[in-house]
Coordinates of C-alpha atoms in Angstrom, one line a residue:
M11 CA -0.1 0.0 0.0
D12 CA 1.3 3.6 -0.8
E13 CA 1.6 5.1 2.7
T14 CA 1.5 8.6 1.4
A15 CA -2.6 7.9 0.8
L16 CA -2.6 7.5 4.6
T17 CA -0.9 10.6 5.3
P18 CA -3.1 13.8 6.1
V19 CA -2.0 16.7 3.8
P20 CA -3.1 20.3 4.5
D21 CA -6.5 21.4 3.0
V22 CA -8.2 24.3 4.3
A23 CA -5.0 24.6 6.4
A24 CA -2.2 26.5 5.1
E25 CA 0.3 24.0 6.1
S26 CA 0.9 20.9 8.5
P27 CA 1.7 22.2 12.1
T28 CA 5.2 21.3 13.3
V29 CA 7.0 22.3 16.1
A30 CA 9.6 23.8 13.4
N31 CA 7.0 26.1 12.1
G32 CA 5.1 27.2 15.3
G33 CA 2.1 25.1 14.8
M34 CA 2.6 22.7 17.5
S35 CA 4.3 23.2 21.0
P36 CA 7.3 21.1 22.0
D37 CA 5.0 19.2 24.5
G38 CA 2.5 18.1 21.8
L39 CA -0.5 19.7 23.8
V40 CA -1.2 22.8 21.6
Y41 CA -1.8 23.2 18.0
R42 CA -2.1 26.3 16.1
I43 CA -3.4 25.5 12.8
R44 CA -3.2 28.3 10.3
L45 CA -5.8 28.6 7.4
R46 CA -5.4 29.2 3.8
Q47 CA -6.5 32.6 2.7
G48 CA -9.2 33.0 0.0
V49 CA -11.1 29.5 0.6
M50 CA -14.8 30.8 0.2
W51 CA -18.2 29.8 1.1
D52 CA -21.0 29.6 -1.6
T53 CA -23.1 31.9 0.7
D54 CA -25.1 34.9 -0.5
P55 CA -22.8 37.0 -0.6
P56 CA -19.8 34.5 -0.8
R57 CA -17.8 34.7 2.7
E58 CA -14.1 33.5 3.5
V59 CA -13.9 30.2 5.5
T60 CA -12.6 31.3 9.2
A61 CA -11.4 29.5 12.3
E62 CA -14.5 30.4 14.1
D63 CA -16.3 28.1 11.3
F64 CA -14.2 25.1 12.5
V65 CA -15.0 26.0 16.2
R66 CA -18.7 26.0 15.1
G67 CA -18.4 22.6 13.3
F68 CA -17.0 21.0 16.5
K69 CA -19.4 22.4 18.4
R70 CA -22.3 21.1 16.2
M71 CA -20.4 17.6 16.4
C72 CA -21.9 17.5 20.0
N73 CA -25.6 18.1 19.5
P74 CA -28.0 15.8 21.0
V75 CA -30.2 15.4 18.0
A76 CA -27.6 13.9 15.5
S77 CA -24.3 14.0 16.9
A78 CA -21.2 12.6 15.2
G79 CA -20.7 8.8 15.2
A80 CA -17.0 9.3 15.9
I81 CA -17.3 11.9 18.5
A82 CA -15.5 9.8 21.3
Y83 CA -12.1 10.2 19.1
Y84 CA -12.7 14.2 20.0
T85 CA -14.0 14.1 23.3
S86 CA -11.0 12.0 24.5
T87 CA -8.6 14.0 22.9
I88 CA -9.6 17.8 22.9
R89 CA -9.5 19.6 26.3
G90 CA -13.0 20.5 27.4
M91 CA -14.8 18.9 24.4
A92 CA -16.3 15.9 26.8
E93 CA -17.6 18.6 29.4
F94 CA -19.2 20.6 26.6
A95 CA -21.1 17.4 25.1
D96 CA -22.3 16.2 28.3
G97 CA -23.7 19.8 29.1
Y98 CA -25.3 19.8 25.7
R99 CA -26.9 16.3 26.2
R100 CA -28.1 17.3 29.5
E101 CA -29.5 20.6 28.5
F102 CA -32.1 18.8 26.3
A103 CA -32.7 15.8 27.8
G104 CA -36.2 14.6 27.7
R105 CA -37.1 17.4 24.9
T106 CA -36.6 17.9 21.5
P107 CA -34.8 21.0 20.9
S108 CA -35.6 23.4 17.8
A109 CA -32.7 25.1 15.8
A110 CA -33.1 28.2 17.8
D111 CA -32.5 26.1 21.2
L112 CA -29.4 24.3 19.7
A113 CA -27.6 27.6 18.3
S114 CA -28.3 29.3 21.7
Y115 CA -26.6 26.7 23.7
Q116 CA -24.0 26.3 21.3
N117 CA -23.2 30.2 21.1
A118 CA -23.4 30.6 24.6
H119 CA -20.7 27.8 25.9
E120 CA -17.2 27.3 24.8
I121 CA -15.0 24.1 24.4
S122 CA -12.2 25.2 26.7
G123 CA -9.5 23.7 24.5
L124 CA -10.7 25.2 21.2
R125 CA -10.7 28.9 20.0
A126 CA -10.3 31.2 17.0
D127 CA -7.3 33.4 17.2
G128 CA -8.4 35.9 14.7
D129 CA -9.8 34.9 11.5
R130 CA -7.2 32.6 10.2
T131 CA -5.7 30.6 13.1
L132 CA -7.5 27.6 15.1
V133 CA -5.9 27.0 18.3
V134 CA -6.4 23.2 19.8
E135 CA -5.4 22.0 23.2
L136 CA -5.3 18.3 23.9
V137 CA -5.9 16.5 27.0
R138 CA -2.6 14.6 26.4
P139 CA -0.3 14.3 23.2
A140 CA -2.1 12.8 20.5
N141 CA 0.4 11.6 17.5
D142 CA -3.1 10.9 15.4
L143 CA -4.5 14.6 15.8
L144 CA -4.1 15.4 12.2
N145 CA -5.9 12.2 11.2
L146 CA -8.8 13.4 13.7
L147 CA -8.9 16.6 11.9
S148 CA -8.8 15.5 8.5
M149 CA -12.1 13.4 9.1
M150 CA -15.4 14.9 7.6
F151 CA -16.8 15.0 11.3
A152 CA -14.0 18.1 11.8
S153 CA -15.5 20.3 8.9
A154 CA -16.3 23.7 9.1
A155 CA -19.8 25.0 9.7
P156 CA -20.7 28.5 8.1
R157 CA -23.0 30.6 10.7
E158 CA -26.0 30.1 8.4
Y159 CA -26.2 26.5 9.9
D160 CA -27.2 27.7 13.1
R161 CA -30.7 28.1 11.3
F162 CA -31.1 24.2 10.9
V163 CA -31.5 21.2 13.0
P164 CA -28.5 19.1 12.1
D165 CA -29.3 16.2 9.3
S166 CA -32.8 17.8 8.9
A167 CA -34.3 18.2 5.4
E168 CA -34.1 22.0 5.7
F169 CA -30.2 21.3 6.8
I170 CA -29.8 19.3 3.5
A171 CA -31.5 21.7 1.1
N172 CA -29.4 24.2 2.4
V173 CA -25.5 22.7 2.6
R174 CA -23.1 25.1 1.9
S175 CA -19.8 24.3 0.3
N176 CA -16.1 25.6 0.1
G177 CA -14.9 22.9 -2.4
P178 CA -15.1 22.7 -6.3
Y179 CA -18.5 21.3 -6.3
R180 CA -21.9 22.2 -4.3
L181 CA -25.0 19.9 -3.5
T182 CA -27.9 20.7 -5.8
G183 CA -29.9 17.6 -4.8
Y184 CA -30.1 14.6 -2.3
E185 CA -32.4 11.9 -1.1
N186 CA -31.1 9.3 0.9
G187 CA -30.7 5.9 -0.8
R188 CA -31.7 7.6 -4.1
F189 CA -29.7 9.9 -5.8
L190 CA -27.2 12.9 -5.0
T191 CA -26.3 15.5 -7.6
M192 CA -23.8 18.4 -7.6
E193 CA -22.6 21.1 -9.8
R194 CA -19.5 23.6 -10.1
N195 CA -19.1 26.0 -7.2
P196 CA -18.9 29.3 -8.8
V197 CA -17.0 30.8 -6.0
W198 CA -14.2 27.9 -5.8
R199 CA -10.7 29.0 -7.1
Q200 CA -8.0 26.4 -8.0
D201 CA -5.3 28.6 -6.4
T202 CA -7.0 28.2 -3.0
D203 CA -7.0 24.3 -3.5
P204 CA -4.0 22.2 -3.9
L205 CA -5.9 19.0 -3.7
R206 CA -8.9 19.1 -6.2
H207 CA -9.8 20.1 -9.6
Q208 CA -13.0 21.0 -11.5
Y209 CA -12.4 18.5 -14.1
V210 CA -16.2 17.7 -14.9
D211 CA -19.1 20.2 -15.0
G212 CA -21.1 18.1 -12.4
L213 CA -21.9 14.7 -10.6
D214 CA -24.9 12.6 -10.8
V215 CA -25.0 9.6 -8.3
R216 CA -27.8 7.2 -8.5
M217 CA -28.3 4.6 -5.6
A218 CA -30.1 1.5 -5.9
R219 CA -29.8 -2.0 -5.1
V220 CA -29.1 -3.5 -8.4
D221 CA -27.1 -6.5 -9.5
D222 CA -23.5 -6.4 -10.9
D223 CA -24.7 -7.1 -14.4
R224 CA -27.2 -4.1 -14.4
V225 CA -24.1 -1.9 -13.2
R226 CA -21.8 -3.4 -15.8
E227 CA -24.2 -2.7 -18.4
A228 CA -24.6 0.8 -17.6
I229 CA -21.1 1.5 -17.6
R230 CA -20.7 -0.6 -21.1
S231 CA -23.6 1.6 -22.7
G232 CA -22.2 4.8 -21.4
E233 CA -25.2 5.4 -19.0
A234 CA -22.8 5.5 -16.4
D235 CA -19.0 6.4 -16.1
L236 CA -18.2 4.4 -13.0
S237 CA -19.7 2.4 -10.4
W238 CA -19.8 3.4 -6.8
G239 CA -19.2 1.6 -3.5
A240 CA -17.9 -1.9 -4.2
P241 CA -15.8 -3.7 -7.1
V242 CA -17.7 -5.0 -10.0
I243 CA -16.2 -7.7 -11.6
S244 CA -16.1 -7.5 -15.5
E245 CA -16.6 -10.5 -18.0
D246 CA -12.6 -11.2 -18.4
R247 CA -12.4 -11.1 -14.4
R248 CA -10.9 -7.9 -14.0
P249 CA -12.2 -5.6 -11.5
R250 CA -13.6 -2.4 -12.1
T251 CA -13.7 -0.2 -9.0
R252 CA -16.9 1.8 -7.5
T253 CA -15.6 5.2 -6.5
G254 CA -17.6 6.9 -3.6
I255 CA -18.1 10.9 -3.4
S256 CA -16.6 11.8 -0.2
G257 CA -18.5 15.4 0.1
T258 CA -17.8 18.8 -0.2
R259 CA -14.6 19.3 1.2

């Protein structure tokens, strides 16, 4: 296996934090992650992604309605995040909060080990040194969240209809188990994104439980470009690979 495929690389971050570049304290307990300039949300009007958006993303991860499945990785690593998550759950125990309720709690409470130092530096303080912190920060759970998300309950239909993008494509339609469509994000710029490109005009993913013969025929006929999620064995036994879509940055 190519080990470089498993090594996190800077994305919205301008560089990987190290002791040498001032991004990590010598004891491994404090990270200062500098963000790349010019990465934009496709909001109206477009707005630059900030460190505060990442703080909001971590807070939303702890919400009691649809919390992140991998939240234990973060609550056991980032100082004060376990306490924040516990308080969030207790606040709404036995009742269903509205989007306004969630935003009110989230914006009135802080995670002690997480803060924005200006618009372009995210400071993360750890419970103990963690060699895998960059891997945790590269997972989709740790994505930034624009302030517009405060208007929606996480994972609700309203949220899905208003997902914002800072990558090369943006969501135009989604129905769980049926389809996902994306178009080019007009505010994305190649010079702010060393990892991705806008090679195609859009993406159209159709989801259905069909047998391999149906998938193979769709590819052969040009109805589909590739398959998604699992290998499909061609007639000469050579594998074709289903490729997944990882989301909008």
